[in-house]
Short mmCIF file of C-alpha atoms and ligand atoms in Angstrom, two decimals:
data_model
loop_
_atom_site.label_atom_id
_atom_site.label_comp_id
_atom_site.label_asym_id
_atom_site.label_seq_id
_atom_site.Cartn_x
_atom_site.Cartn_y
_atom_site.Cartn_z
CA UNK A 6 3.70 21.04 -8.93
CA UNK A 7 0.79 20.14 -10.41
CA UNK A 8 -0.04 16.42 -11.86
CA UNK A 9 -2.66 14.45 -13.20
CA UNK A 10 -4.15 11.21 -10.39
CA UNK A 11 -1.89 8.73 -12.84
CA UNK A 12 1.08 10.26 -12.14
CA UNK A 13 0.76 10.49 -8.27
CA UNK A 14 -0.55 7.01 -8.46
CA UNK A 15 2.43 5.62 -10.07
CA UNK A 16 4.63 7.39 -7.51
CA UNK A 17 2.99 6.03 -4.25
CA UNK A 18 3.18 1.84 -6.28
CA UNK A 19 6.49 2.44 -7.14
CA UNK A 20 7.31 3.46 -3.80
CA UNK A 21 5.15 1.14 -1.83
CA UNK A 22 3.40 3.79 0.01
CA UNK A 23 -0.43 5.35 -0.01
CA UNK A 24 -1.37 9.24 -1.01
CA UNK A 25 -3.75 11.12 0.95
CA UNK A 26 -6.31 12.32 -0.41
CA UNK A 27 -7.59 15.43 1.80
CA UNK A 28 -11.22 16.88 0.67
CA UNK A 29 -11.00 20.90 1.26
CA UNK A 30 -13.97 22.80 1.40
CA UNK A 31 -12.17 26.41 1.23
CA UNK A 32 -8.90 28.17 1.13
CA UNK A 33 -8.01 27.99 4.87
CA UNK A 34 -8.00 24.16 4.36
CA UNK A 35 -6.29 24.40 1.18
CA UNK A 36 -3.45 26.14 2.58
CA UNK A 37 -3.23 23.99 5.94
CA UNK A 38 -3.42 20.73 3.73
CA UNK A 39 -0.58 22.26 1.86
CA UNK A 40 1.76 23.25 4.47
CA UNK A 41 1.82 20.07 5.48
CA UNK A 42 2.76 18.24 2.59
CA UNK A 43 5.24 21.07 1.64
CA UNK A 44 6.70 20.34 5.62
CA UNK A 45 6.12 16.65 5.28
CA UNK A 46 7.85 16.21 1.21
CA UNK A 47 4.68 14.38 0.78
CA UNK A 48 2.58 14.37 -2.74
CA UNK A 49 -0.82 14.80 -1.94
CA UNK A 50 -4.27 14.77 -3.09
CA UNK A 51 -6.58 17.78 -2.74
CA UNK A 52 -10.29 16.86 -3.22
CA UNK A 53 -13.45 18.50 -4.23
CA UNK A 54 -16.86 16.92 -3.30
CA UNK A 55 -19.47 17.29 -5.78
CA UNK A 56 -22.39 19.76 -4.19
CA UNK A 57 -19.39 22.17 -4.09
CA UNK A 58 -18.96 21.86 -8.23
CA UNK A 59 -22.32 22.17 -8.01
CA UNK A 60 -22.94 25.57 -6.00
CA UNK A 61 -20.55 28.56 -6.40
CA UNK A 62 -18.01 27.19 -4.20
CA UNK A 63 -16.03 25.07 -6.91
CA UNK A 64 -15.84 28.46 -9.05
CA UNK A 65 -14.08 30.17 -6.33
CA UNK A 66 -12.16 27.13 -4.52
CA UNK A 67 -11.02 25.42 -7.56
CA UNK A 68 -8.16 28.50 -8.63
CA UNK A 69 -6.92 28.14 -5.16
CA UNK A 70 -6.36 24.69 -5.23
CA UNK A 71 -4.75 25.41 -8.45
CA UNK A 72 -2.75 28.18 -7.06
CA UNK A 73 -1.40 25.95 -4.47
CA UNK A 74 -0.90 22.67 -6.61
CA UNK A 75 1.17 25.13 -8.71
CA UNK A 76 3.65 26.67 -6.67
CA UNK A 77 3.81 23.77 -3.98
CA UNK A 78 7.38 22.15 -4.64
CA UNK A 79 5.66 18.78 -3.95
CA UNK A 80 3.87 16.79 -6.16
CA UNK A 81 -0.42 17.82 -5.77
CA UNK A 82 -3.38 16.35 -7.73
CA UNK A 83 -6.64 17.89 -7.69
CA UNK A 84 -9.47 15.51 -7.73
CA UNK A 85 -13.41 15.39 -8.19
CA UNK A 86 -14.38 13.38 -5.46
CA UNK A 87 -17.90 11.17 -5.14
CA UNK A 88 -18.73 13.00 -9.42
CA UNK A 89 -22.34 11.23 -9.56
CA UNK A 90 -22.17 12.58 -13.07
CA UNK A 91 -21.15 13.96 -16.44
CA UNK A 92 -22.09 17.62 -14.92
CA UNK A 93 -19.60 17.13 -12.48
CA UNK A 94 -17.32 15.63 -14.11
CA UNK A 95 -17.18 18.07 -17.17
CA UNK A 96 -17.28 21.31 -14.77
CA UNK A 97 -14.42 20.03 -12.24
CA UNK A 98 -12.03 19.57 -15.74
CA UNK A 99 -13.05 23.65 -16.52
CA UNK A 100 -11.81 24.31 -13.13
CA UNK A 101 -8.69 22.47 -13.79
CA UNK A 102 -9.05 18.87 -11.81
CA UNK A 103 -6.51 16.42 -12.95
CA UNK A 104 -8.47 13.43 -11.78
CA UNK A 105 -12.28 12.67 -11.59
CA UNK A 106 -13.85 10.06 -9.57
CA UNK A 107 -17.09 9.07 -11.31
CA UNK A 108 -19.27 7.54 -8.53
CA UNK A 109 -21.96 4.80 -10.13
CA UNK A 110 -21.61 2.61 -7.19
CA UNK A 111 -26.01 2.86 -6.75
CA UNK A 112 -26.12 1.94 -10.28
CA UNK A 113 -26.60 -1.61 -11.27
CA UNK A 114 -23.35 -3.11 -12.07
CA UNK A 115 -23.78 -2.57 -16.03
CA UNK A 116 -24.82 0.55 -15.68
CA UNK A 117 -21.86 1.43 -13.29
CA UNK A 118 -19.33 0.21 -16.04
CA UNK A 119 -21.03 1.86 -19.04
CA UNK A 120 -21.29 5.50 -17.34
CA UNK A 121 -17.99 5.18 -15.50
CA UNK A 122 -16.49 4.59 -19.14
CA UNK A 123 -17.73 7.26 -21.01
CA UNK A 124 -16.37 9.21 -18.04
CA UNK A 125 -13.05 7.62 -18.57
CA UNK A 126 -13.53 8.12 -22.76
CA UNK A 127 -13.75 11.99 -22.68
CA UNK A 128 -10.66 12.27 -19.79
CA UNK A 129 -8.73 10.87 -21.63
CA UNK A 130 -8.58 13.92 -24.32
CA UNK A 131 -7.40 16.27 -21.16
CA UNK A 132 -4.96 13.94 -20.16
CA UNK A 133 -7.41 13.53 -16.85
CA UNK A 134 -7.67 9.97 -15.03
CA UNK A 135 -10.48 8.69 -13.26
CA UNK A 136 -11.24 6.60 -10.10
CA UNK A 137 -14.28 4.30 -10.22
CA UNK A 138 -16.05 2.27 -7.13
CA UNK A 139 -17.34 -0.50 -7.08
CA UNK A 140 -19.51 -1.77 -4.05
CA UNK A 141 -20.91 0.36 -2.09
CA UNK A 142 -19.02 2.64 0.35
CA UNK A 143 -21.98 3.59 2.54
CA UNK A 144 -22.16 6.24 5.36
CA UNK A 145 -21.57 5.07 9.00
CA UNK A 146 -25.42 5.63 9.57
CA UNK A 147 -26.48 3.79 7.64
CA UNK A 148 -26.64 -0.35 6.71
CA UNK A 149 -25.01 -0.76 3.96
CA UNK A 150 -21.65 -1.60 5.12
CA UNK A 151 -21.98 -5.29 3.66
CA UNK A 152 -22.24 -4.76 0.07
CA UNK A 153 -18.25 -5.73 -0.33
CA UNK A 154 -16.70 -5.32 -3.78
CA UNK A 155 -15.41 -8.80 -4.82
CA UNK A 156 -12.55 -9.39 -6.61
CA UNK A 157 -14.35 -11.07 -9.38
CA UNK A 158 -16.52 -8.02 -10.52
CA UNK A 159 -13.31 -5.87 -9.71
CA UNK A 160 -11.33 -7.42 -12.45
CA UNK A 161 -14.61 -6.71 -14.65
CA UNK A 162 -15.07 -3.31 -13.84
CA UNK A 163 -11.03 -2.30 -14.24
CA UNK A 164 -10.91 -4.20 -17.51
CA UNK A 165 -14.08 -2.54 -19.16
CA UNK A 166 -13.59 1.13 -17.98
CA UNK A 167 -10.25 1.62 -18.20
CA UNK A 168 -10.06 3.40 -14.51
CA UNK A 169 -6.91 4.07 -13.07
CA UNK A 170 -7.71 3.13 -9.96
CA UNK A 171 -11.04 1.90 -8.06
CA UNK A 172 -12.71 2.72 -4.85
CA UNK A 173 -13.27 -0.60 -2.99
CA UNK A 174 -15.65 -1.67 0.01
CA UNK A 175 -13.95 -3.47 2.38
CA UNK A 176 -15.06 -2.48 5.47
CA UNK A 177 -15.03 1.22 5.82
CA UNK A 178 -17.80 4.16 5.20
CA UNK A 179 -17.94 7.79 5.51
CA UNK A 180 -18.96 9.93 8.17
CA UNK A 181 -17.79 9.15 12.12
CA UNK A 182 -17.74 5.39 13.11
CA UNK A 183 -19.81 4.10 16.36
CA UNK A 184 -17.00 1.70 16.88
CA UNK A 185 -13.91 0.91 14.99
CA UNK A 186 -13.98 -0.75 11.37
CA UNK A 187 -12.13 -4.00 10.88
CA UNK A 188 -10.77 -3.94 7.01
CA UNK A 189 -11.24 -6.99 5.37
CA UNK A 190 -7.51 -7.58 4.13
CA UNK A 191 -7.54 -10.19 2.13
CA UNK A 192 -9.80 -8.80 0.31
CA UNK A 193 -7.95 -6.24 -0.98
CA UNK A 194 -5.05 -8.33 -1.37
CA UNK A 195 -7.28 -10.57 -3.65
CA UNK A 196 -8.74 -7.17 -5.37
CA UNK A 197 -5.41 -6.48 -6.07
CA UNK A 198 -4.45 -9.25 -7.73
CA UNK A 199 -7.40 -10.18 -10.01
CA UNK A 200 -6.74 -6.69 -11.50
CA UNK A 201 -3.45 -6.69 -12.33
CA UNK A 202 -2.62 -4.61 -9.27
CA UNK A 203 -4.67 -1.85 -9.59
CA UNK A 204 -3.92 0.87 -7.54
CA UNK A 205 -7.02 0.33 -4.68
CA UNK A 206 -8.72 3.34 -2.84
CA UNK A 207 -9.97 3.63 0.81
CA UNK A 208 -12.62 5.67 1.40
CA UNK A 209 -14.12 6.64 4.97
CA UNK A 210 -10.15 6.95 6.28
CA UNK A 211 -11.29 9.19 9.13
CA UNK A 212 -11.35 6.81 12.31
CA UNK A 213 -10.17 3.86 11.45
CA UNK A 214 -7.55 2.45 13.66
CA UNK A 215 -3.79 3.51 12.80
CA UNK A 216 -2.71 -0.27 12.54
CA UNK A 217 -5.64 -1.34 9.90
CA UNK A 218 -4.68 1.75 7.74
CA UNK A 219 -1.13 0.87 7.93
CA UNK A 220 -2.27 -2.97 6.59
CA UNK A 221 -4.77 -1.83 4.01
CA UNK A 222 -1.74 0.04 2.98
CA UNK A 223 0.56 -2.82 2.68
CA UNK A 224 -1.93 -4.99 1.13
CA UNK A 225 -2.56 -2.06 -1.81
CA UNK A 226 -4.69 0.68 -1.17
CA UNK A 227 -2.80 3.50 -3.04
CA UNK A 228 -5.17 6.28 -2.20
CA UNK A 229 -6.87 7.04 1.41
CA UNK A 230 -9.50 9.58 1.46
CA UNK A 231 -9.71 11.72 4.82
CA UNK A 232 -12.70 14.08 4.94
CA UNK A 233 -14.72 13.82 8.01
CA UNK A 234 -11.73 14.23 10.72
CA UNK A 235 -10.23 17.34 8.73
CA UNK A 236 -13.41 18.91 9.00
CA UNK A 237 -13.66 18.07 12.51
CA UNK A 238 -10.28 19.45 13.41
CA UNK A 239 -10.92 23.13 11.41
CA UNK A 240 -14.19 23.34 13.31
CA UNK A 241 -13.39 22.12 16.29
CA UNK A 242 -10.43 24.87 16.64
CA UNK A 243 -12.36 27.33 15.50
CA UNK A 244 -15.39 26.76 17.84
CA UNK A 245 -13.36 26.62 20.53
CA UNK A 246 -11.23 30.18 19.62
CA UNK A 247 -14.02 31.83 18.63
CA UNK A 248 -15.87 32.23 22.37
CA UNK A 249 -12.43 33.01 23.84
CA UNK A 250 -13.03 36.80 24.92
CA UNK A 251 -9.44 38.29 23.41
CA UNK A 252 -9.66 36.27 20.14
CA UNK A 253 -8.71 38.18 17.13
CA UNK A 254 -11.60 39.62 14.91
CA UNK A 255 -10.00 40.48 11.77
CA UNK A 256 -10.72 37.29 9.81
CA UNK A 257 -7.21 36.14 8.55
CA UNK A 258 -6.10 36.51 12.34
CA UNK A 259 -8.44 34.58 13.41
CA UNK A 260 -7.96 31.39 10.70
CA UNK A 261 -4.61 31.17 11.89
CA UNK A 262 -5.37 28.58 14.35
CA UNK A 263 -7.55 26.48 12.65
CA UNK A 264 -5.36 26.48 9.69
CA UNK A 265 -2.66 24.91 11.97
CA UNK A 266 -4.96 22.52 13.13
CA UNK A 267 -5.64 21.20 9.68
CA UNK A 268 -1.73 21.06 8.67
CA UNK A 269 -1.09 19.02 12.17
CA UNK A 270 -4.67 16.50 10.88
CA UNK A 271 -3.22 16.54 7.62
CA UNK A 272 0.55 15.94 9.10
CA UNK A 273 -0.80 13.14 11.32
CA UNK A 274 -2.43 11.44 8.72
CA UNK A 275 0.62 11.90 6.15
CA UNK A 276 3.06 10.15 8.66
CA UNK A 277 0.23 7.38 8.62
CA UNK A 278 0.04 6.42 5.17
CA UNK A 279 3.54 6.68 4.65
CA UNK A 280 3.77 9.59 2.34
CA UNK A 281 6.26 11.07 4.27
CA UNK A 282 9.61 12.38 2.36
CA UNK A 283 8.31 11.08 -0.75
CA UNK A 284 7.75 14.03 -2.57
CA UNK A 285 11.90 13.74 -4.30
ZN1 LIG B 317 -15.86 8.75 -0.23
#
């Protein structure tokens, strides 16, 4: 079934437990992510970066998502991920999202509050909920890895915008890591309690080590974004079937591998975060 990023929020704090959030990028990886979570009785996040709302993609990937969402027996949210703006933000909510993630996290502070508001202001009419960051979640190649959130401007930021949850630096960025991220947990434990335990968001999952995910998840991250590895297993698979000399031709034949390979990623990661049989 389909539901909005508050209710599948409020499901993984009740429970104790984290969602994953899987970004897709077409219908095989729709329909991987989604056996899984049908296998695993796991809600789920699908996710939608921006440049896709942008281009032609979104128009033609967003009524899949929504085809799956709707007839999955689990609980699926479909989310903007990384919006930079009100384009984005506006066009995913035509398509049918039922969460938005406004990214102002390279805007001065102020500036991050006001635009992630008005964000939050016009959601609200559609019944659509939106994730903020604050602090900088950079990219593994680059050096901004320091620019933590603290718990101070957290409380700030939750307060004034109204988001229903917040993407937090702590550690983690996107893209493949030279060597493993160490989470800063206390931080998010003190995140979490300067703003009234908001539900906290990890973003740059892929790589980091099983037993830091598993205490970022204890300590309140409610949402774990996995991008980078899901994209590696689809194109590893199909890289490797597609110089085999008896592979299949006919296209739907041959995305039956990688499909698999997403829905064992998306499994793996499922298990992880504790999502696992939560879905009743
Ligand atoms: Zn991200």
């Amino acid at each position: 079934m389909l539901v909005n990023l508050k209710e599948i929020l409020d499901m993984a704090e009740k429970g104790g437990y984290c969602i994953p959030a899987f970004n897709v990028y077409n219908m095989e990886n729709v329909i991987g992510a989604l056996h899984a979570a049908e296998e695993m009785r796991a809600p789920v996040i699908l996710q939608v970066y921006p440049r896709l709302m942008k281009e032609e993609t979104g128009y033609f990937l967003s009524p899949v998502i929504l085809a799956a969402a709707k007839r999955a027996t689990v609980p699926v949210c479909f989310n903007l991920d990384h919006g930079p703006s009100e384009l984005e933000a506006t066009r995913s909510i035509r398509y049918g999202a039922t969460g938005v993630m406004l990214d102002g996290s390279t805007l001065p502070f102020e500036e991050n509050i006001a635009l992630t508001k008005k964000i939050v202001d016009f959601c609200k009419h559609v019944d659509v909920q939106v994730e903020g960051e604050l602090g900088h979640v950079g990219t593994t190649a680059d050096d901004s890895m320091d620019e933590f959130t603290t718990a101070s401007d957290a409380k700030r930021f939750v307060e004034e915008t109204g988001v229903v949850c917040l993407a937090v630096a702590v550690g983690t960025a996107h893209g493949r890591y030279k060597k493993p991220p160490k989470l800063d947990i206390e931080r998010i434990k003190e995140i979490r309690e300067a703003t009234n335990n908001t539900a906290l968001v990890l973003h740059g999952g892929s790589g980091v080590p099983d037993e830091e995910i598993k205490k970022a998840v204890k300590a309140g991250i409610r949402k774990m974004n996995f991008a980078t590895d899901l994209c590696y297993a689809f194109i590893d698979c199909l890289a490797e079937d597609a110089v085999k000399p008896d592979r299949a031709v006919a296209v739907d034949t041959f995305m039956k591998r990688p499909i698999e390979a997403v829905k064992e990623f998306c499994i793996s990661r499922i298990k992880l975060v504790g999502a696992d049989g939560k879905a009743e």
